[in-house]
Coordinates of C-alpha atoms in Angstrom, one line a residue:
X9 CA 30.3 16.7 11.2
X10 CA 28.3 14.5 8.8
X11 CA 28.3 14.9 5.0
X12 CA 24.6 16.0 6.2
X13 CA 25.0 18.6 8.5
X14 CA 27.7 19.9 6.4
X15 CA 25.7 20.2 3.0
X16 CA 22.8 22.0 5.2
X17 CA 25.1 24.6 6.5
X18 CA 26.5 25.1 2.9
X19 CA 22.8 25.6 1.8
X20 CA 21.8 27.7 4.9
X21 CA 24.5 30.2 4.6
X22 CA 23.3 30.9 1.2
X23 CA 19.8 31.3 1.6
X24 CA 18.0 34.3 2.8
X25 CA 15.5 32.6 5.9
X26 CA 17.7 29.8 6.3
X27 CA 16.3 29.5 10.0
X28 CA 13.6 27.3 8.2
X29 CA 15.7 24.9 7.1
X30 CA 16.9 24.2 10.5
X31 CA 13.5 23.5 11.7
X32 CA 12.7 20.7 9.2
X33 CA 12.6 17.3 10.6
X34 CA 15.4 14.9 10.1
X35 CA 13.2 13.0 6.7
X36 CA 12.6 16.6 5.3
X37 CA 16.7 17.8 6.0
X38 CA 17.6 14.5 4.6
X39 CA 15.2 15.2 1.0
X40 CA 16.2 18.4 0.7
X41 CA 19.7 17.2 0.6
X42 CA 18.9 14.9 -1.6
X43 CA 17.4 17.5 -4.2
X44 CA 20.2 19.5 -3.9
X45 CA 23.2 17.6 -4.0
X46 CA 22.3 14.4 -5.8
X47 CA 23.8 12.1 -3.5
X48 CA 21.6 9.8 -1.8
X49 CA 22.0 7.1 0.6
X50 CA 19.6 4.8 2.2
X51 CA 18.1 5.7 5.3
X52 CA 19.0 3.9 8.8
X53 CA 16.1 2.6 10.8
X54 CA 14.8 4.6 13.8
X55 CA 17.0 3.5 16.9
X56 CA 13.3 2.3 18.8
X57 CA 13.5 -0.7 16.7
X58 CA 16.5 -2.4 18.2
X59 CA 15.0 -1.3 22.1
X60 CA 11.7 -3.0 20.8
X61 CA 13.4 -6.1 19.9
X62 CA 15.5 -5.7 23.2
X63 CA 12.8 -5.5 25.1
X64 CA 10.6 -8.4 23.2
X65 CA 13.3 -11.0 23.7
X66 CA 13.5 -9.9 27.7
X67 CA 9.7 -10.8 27.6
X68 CA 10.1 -13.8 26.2
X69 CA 13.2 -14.7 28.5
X70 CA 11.0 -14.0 31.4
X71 CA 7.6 -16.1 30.1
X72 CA 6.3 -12.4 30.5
X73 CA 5.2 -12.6 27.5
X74 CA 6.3 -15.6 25.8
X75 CA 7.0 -16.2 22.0
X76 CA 4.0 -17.8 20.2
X77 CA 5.1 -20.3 17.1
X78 CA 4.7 -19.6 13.7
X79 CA 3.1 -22.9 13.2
X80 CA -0.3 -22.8 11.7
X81 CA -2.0 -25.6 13.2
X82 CA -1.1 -23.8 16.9
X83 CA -2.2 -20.2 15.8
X84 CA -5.8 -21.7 15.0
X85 CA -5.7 -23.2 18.1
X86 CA -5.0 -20.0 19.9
X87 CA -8.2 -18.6 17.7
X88 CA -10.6 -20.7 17.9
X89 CA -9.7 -20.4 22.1
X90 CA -10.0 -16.9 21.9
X91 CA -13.1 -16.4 20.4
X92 CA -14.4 -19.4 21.2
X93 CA -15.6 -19.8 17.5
X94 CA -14.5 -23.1 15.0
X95 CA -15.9 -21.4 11.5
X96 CA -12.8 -20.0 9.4
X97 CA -15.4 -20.1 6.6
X98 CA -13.3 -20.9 3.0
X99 CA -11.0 -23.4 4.3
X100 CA -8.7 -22.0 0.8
X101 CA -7.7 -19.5 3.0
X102 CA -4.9 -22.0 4.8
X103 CA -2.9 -23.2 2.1
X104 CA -1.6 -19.5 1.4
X105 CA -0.8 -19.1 5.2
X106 CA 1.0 -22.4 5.1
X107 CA 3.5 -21.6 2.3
X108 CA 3.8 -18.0 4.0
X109 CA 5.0 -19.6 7.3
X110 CA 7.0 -21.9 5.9
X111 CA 8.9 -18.8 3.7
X112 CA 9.0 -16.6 7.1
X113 CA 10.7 -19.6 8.6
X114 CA 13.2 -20.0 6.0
X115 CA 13.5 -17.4 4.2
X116 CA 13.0 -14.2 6.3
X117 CA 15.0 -13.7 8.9
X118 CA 13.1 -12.2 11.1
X119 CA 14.2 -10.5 14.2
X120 CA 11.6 -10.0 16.9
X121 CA 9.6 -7.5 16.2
X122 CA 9.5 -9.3 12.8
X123 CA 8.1 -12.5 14.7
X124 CA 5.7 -10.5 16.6
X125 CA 4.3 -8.7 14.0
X126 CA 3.8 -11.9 11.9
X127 CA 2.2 -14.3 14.8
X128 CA 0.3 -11.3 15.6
X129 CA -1.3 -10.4 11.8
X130 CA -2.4 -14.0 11.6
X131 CA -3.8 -14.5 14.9
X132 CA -6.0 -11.5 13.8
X133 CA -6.5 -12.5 10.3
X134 CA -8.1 -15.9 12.1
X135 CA -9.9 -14.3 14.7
X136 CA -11.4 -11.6 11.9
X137 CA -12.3 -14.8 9.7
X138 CA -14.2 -16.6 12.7
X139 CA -15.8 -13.3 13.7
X140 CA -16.9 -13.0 9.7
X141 CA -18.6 -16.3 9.5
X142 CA -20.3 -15.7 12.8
X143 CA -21.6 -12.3 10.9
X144 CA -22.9 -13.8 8.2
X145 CA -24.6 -16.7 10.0
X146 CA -26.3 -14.2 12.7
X147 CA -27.1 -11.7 9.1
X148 CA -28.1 -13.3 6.9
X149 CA -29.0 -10.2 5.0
X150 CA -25.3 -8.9 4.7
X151 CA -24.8 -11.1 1.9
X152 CA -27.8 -10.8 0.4
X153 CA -26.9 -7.3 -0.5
X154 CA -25.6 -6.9 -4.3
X155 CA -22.8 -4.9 -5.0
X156 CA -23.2 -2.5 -7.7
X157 CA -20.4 -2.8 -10.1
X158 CA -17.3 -1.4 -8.6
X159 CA -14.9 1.4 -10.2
X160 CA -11.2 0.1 -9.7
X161 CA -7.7 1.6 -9.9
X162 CA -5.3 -0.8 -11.2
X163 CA -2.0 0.0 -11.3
X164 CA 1.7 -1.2 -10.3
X165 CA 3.4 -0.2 -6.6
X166 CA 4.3 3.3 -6.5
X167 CA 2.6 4.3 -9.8
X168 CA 0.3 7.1 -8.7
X169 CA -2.5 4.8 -8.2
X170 CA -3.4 6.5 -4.3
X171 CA -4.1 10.2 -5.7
X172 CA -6.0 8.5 -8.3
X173 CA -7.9 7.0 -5.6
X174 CA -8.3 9.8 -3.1
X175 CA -9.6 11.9 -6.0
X176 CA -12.5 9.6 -6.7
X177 CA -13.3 9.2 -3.2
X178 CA -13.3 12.8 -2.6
X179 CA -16.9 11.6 -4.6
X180 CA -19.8 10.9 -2.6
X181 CA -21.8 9.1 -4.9
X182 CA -18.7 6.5 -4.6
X183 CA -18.0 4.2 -1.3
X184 CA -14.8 3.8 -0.3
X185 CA -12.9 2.1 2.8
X186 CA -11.4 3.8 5.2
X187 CA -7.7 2.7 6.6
X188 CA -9.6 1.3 9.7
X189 CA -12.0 -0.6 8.0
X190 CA -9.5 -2.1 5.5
X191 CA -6.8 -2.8 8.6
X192 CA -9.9 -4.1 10.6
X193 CA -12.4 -5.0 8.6
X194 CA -14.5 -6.9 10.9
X195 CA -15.5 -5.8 14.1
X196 CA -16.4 -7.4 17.2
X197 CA -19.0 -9.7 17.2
X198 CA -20.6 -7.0 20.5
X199 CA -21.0 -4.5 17.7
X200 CA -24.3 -3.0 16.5
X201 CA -24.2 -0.3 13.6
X202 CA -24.6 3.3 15.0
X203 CA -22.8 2.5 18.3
X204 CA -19.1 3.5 18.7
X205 CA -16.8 1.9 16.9
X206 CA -13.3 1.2 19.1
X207 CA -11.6 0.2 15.7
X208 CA -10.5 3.3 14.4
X209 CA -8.7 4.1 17.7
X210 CA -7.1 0.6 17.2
X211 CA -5.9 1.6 13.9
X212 CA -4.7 5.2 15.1
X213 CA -2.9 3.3 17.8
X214 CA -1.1 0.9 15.4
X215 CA -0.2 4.0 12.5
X216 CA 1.4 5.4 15.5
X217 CA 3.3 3.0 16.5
X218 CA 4.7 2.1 12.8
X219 CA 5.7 5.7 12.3
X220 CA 7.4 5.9 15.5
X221 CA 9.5 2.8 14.6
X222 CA 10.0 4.3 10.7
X223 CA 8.6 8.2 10.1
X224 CA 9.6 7.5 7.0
X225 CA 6.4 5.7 6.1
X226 CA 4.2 8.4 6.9
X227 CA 6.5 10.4 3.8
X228 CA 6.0 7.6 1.6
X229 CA 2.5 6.5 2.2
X230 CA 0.4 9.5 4.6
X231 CA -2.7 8.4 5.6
X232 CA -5.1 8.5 9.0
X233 CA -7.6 6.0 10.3
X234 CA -10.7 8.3 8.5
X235 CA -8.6 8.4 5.6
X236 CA -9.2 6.7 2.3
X237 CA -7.4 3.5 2.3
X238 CA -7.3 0.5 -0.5
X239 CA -8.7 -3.5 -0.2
X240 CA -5.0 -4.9 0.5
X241 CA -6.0 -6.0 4.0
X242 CA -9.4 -7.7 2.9
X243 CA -6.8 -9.5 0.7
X244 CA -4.2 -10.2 3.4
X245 CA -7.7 -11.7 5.4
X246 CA -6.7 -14.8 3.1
X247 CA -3.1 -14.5 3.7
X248 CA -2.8 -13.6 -0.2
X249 CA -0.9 -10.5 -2.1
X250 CA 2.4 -8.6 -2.4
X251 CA 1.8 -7.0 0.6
X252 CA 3.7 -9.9 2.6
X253 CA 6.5 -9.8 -0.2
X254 CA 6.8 -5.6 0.8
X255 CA 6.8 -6.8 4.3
X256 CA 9.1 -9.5 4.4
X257 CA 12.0 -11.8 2.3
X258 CA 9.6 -14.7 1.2
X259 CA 10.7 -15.6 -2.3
X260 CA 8.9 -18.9 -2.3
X261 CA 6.2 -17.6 -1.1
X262 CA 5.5 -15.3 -4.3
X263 CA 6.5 -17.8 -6.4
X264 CA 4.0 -20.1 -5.1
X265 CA 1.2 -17.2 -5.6
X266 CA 2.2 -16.4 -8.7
X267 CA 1.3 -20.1 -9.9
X268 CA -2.2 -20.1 -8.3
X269 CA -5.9 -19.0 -8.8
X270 CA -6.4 -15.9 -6.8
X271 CA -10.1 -16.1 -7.2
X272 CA -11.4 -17.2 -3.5
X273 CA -9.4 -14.1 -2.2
X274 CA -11.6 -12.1 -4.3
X275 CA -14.6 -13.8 -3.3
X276 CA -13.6 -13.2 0.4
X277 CA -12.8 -9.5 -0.1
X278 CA -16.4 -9.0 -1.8
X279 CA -18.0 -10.9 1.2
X280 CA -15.9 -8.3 3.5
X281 CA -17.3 -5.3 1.0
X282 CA -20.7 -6.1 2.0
X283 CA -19.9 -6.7 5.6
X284 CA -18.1 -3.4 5.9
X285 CA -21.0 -1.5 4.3
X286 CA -23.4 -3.4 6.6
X287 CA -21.4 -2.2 9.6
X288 CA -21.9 1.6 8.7
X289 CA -25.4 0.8 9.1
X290 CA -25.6 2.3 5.2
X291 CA -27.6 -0.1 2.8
X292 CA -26.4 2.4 0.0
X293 CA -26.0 1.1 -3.7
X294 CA -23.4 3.4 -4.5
X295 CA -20.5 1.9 -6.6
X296 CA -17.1 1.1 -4.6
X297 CA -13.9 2.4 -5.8
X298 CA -11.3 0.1 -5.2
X299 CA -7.6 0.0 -5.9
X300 CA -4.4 -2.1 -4.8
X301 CA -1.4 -2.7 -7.2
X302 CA -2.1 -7.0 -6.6
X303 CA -4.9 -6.2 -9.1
X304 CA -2.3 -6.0 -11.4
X305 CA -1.7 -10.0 -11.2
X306 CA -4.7 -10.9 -10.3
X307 CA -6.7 -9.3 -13.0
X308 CA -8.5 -12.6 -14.7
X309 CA -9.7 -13.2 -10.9
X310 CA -11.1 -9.9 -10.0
X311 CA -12.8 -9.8 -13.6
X312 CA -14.6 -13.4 -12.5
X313 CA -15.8 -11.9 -9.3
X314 CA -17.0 -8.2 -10.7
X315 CA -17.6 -8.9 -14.3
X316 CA -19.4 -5.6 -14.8
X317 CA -16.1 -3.6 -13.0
X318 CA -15.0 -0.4 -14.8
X319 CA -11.3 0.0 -14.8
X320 CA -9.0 3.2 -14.6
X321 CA -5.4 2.2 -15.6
X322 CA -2.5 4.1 -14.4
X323 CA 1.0 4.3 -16.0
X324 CA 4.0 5.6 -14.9
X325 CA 7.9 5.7 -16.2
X326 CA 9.1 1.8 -15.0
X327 CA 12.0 3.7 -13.1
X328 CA 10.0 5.7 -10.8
X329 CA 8.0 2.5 -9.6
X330 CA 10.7 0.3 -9.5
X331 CA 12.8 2.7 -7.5
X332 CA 10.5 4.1 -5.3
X333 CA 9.2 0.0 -4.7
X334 CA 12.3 -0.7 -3.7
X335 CA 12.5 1.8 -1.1
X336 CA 8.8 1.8 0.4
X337 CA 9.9 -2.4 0.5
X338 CA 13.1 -1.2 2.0
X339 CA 11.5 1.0 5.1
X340 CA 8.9 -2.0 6.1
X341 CA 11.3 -5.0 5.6
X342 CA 14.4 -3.2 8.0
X343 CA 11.5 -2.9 11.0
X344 CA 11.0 -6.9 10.4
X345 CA 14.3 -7.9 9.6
X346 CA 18.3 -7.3 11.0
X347 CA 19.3 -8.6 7.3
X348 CA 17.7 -6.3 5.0
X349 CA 19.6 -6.7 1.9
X350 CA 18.9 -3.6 -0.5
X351 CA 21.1 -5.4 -3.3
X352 CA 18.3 -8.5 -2.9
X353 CA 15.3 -6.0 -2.7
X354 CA 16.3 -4.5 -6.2
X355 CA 16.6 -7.8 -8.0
X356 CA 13.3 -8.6 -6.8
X357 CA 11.3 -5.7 -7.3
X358 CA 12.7 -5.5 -10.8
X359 CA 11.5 -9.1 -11.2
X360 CA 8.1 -8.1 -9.5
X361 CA 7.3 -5.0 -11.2
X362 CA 7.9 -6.8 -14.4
X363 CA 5.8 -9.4 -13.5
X364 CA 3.0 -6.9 -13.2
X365 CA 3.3 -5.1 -16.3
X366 CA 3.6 -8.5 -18.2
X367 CA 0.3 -9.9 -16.6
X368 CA -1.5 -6.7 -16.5
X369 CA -0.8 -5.9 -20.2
X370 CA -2.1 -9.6 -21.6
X371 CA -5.5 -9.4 -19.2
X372 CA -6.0 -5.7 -19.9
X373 CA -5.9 -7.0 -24.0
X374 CA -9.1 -9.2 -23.0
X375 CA -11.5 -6.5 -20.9
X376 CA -13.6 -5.0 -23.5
X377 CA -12.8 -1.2 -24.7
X378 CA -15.8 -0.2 -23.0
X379 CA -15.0 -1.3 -19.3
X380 CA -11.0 0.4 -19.3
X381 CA -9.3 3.7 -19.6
X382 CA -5.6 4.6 -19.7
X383 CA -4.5 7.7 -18.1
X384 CA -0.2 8.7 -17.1
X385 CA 1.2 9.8 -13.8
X386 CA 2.8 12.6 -15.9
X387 CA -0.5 13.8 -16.9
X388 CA -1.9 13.7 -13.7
X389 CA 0.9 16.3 -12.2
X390 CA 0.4 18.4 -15.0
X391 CA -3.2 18.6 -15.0
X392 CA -5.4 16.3 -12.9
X393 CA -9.0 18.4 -13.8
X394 CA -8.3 17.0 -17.1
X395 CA -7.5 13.5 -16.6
X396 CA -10.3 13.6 -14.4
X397 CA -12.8 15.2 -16.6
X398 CA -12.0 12.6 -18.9
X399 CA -12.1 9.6 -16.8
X400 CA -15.6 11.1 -15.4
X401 CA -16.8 11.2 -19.1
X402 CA -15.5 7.7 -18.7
X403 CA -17.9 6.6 -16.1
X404 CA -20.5 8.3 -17.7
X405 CA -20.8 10.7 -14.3
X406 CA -20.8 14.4 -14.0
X407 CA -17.6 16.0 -12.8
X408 CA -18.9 19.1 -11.7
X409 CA -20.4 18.4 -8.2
X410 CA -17.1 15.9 -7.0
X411 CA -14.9 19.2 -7.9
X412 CA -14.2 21.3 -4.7
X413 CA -14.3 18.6 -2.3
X414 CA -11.3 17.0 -5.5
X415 CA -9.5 20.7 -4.8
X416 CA -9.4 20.5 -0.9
X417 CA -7.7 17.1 -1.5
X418 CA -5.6 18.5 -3.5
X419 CA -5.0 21.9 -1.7
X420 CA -4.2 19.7 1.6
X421 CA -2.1 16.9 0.3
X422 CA 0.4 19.8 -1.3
X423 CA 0.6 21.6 1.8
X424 CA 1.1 18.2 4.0
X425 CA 4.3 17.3 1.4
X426 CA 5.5 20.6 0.8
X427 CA 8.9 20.0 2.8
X428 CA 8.5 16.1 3.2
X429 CA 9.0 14.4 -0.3
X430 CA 9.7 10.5 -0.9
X431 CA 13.5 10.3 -2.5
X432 CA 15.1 6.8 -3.9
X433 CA 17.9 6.3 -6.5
X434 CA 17.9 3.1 -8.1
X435 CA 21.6 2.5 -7.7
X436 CA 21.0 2.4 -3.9
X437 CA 19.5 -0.9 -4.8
X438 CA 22.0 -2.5 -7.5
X439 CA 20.4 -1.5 -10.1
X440 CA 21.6 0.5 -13.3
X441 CA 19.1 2.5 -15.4
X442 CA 19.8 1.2 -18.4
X443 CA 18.9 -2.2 -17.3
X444 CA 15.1 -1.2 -16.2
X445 CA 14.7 0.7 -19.6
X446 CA 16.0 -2.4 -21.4
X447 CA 13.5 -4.8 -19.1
X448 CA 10.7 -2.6 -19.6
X449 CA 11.4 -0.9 -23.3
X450 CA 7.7 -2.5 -24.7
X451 CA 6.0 -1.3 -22.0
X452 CA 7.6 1.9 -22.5
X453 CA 7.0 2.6 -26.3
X454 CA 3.2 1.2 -25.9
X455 CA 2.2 3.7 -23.3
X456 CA 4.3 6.5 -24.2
X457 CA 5.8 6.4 -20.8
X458 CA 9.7 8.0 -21.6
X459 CA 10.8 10.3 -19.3
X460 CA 11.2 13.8 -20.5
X461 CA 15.5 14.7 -21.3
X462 CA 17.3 15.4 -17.9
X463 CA 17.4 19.4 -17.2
X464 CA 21.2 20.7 -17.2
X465 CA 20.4 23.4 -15.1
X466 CA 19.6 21.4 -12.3
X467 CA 22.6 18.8 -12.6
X468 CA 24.9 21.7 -12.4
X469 CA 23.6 23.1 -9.7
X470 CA 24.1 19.8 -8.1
X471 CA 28.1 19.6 -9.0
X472 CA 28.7 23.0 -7.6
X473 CA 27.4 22.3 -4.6
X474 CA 29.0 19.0 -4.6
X475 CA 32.4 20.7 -5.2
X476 CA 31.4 23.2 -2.4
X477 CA 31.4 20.3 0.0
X478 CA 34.2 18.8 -1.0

């Protein structure tokens, strides 16, 4: 009997109703463990992903479906021939893409569904950029459209910048993208506004398959093709962000991006704004609110594109984002990879999350008092009408009417997580907590981000039943 299945029939046998905890999926048995033991371990992958990667080399064995090349020059090729288009727009766009392939050859070990999945994305980052141009040639008035200045999340991975998000676009005076129109954000050149849209299908069809291969994701990160979703993929459209460094080992890569001007990313992802809007067949003026955690290294750039932008900065104790990083980067990159190092993930994310902080605190020092607000994670669980109330006095806006739609979010998300919560331990990933205090100690004191003293009662609960296992 597993250490598992042991520690639940401890637990059962001394709960009245224990029935229930029987009936809990294997994510929500293996959390609840978690919470009441202590012990942690990472999670295996789902056993689908080695028959997927089975069944992708027989393809390719058989010229079924044979293996395309991550070679750049080839994948346009393959674009231009399937759309029978030659405008990428922006040629910017390629010198990221390059310096990804290269890392994804070197670097990332990928097995194949890792290959797939790459070739894949940037075949249909090309054939979303030739479909874009060919957009904004046929309308001309989708970029003639201003953007009213945009209301923007910015926060590290992991740092509570989603319910932030989901609150405000529980708003309608706000826009906001939905997952399909940020994981397709261009549709097909056939498409008129009003008619039916296949693309949130395709993006029901692709959350599907990703939480087949790792239910663990839908823990982490929940969401739905209607559901609100943030810009990353009108970043990824120019190969750009941390996204690729959650999804993959490409350490040169990030390094690379690190070093460069992010701003005709931005430019793109405002061109994709107003083409997204356009497609709704809205010609609203309602402000967007936006949020990814690259905004947090990018800052200087996104500034130059929406000077006027309000931002709403989130904070949260530097152990809970670099743990919970670590795994969210640990559940993509073991789909993608048969090498997944956890010891490597750690190092990095530590590196990466500082690396945010750092950036985001010397840009933040430079946006004017009037366009920024600070608000904590901690507040937000203990009382999110407040932190709310005062962001909304913020943006000037009355709270009032943006109130029960805010409490049905709220009501729903509780009820979807009441059994399924998102566990990590840092020492799963190499990494001691006294190290991340020390990394992060300014960051700490300037915010007022220390966690709260450790509660006895609930580490002795944890050894007893530890002994009882024993």
């Amino acid at each position: 009997m597993s250490f598992e299945h042991h520690a639940m029939g401890l637990v059962a046998s001394r709960l009245p109703g224990r029935k229930i905890l029987f009936e809990l999926n294997n994510s929500s048995r293996h959390a609840l463990i978690a919470i009441m033991t202590g012990e942690f371990s990472l999670p295996t992958r789902s056993p689908l992903v080695a028959v997927a990667n089975r069944i992708l080399t027989g393809l390719d064995a058989c010229s079924i479906m044979p293996q395309v090349q991550l070679d750049v020059q080839e994948l346009c090729s393959i674009a231009r021939e399937q759309t029978e288009l030659d405008d990428f727009g922006d040629p910017w766009f390629l010198e990221p893409l390059e310096v990804l392939v290269e890392a994804l050859k070197a670097e990332a070990a990928l097995n194949p569904i890792g290959h797939f999945a790459a070739t894949g994305q940037f075949l249909k980052v090309m054939r979303e950029r030739l479909w874009a141009q060919q957009w904004f040639k046929r309308e001309r008035e989708i970029l003639a459209e201003p953007l009213v200045p945009p209301v923007i999340v910015v926060g590290p991975m992991r740092s509570g910048t989603t319910r932030l998000h989901r609150l405000l676009a529980a708003d309608d005076r706000f826009e906001h993208l939905r997952f399909f129109e940020t994981v397709c954000p261009v549709p097909r050149p056939d498409y008129r506004p009003g008619r039916k849209d296949p693309r949130p299908r395709q993006a029901g069809r692709l959350l599907k398959t990703v939480h087949h291969l790792n239910p663990r994701t839908a823990v982490i990160h929940p969401t739905g093709p209607y559901e609100p979703e943030e810009e990353l993929g009108l970043l990824v459209a120019s190969a750009w962000g941390m996204k690729h460094e959650a999804q993959w080992r490409v350490p040169s890569y990030g390094r690379w991006a690190e070093g460069e001007d992010a701003t005709p990313a931005y430019q793109h992802m405002a061109r994709l704004l107003r083409l997204v809007r356009w497609a709704r067949g809205s010609r609203s003026r309602k402000p967007w609110v936006l949020k990814t955690p690259q905004h947090m290294l990018d800052l200087p750039a996104l500034m130059r594109v929406f000077p006027e932008a309000r931002l709403i900065f989130i904070h949260r104790d530097p152990e809970r984002v670099v743990g919970s990083s670590c795994s969210l980067v640990w559940n993509q990159m073991t789909i993608h990879s048969d090498e997944a190092d956890p010891q490597w993930i750690g190092r990095h994310w530590l590196e990466k999350t500082g690396l945010q902080i750092d950036r985001m605190q010397a840009a933040r020092s430079r946006i004017h008092p009037s366009q920024r607000i600070d608000v904590h994670y901690r507040e937000m669980d203990n009382d999110w009408e407040g932190v709310m109330e005062r962001v909304y006095r913020f943006l000037d806006i009355e709270i009032a009417p943006a109130l029960p739609r805010m409490r049905r979010y709220v009501r729903k998300a509780r009820s979807q997580h009441r059994w399924q919560h998102h566990r990590y331990d840092l020492s799963a990933f190499g990494l001691e907590r006294s190290a991340v205090r020390a990394r992060f100690e300014h960051y700490v004191g300037a915010f007022d981000l220390a966690p709260p003293p450790e509660r006895r009662h609930y580490a002795s609960v944890q050894e007893k039943l530890r002994e009882a296992i024993a």
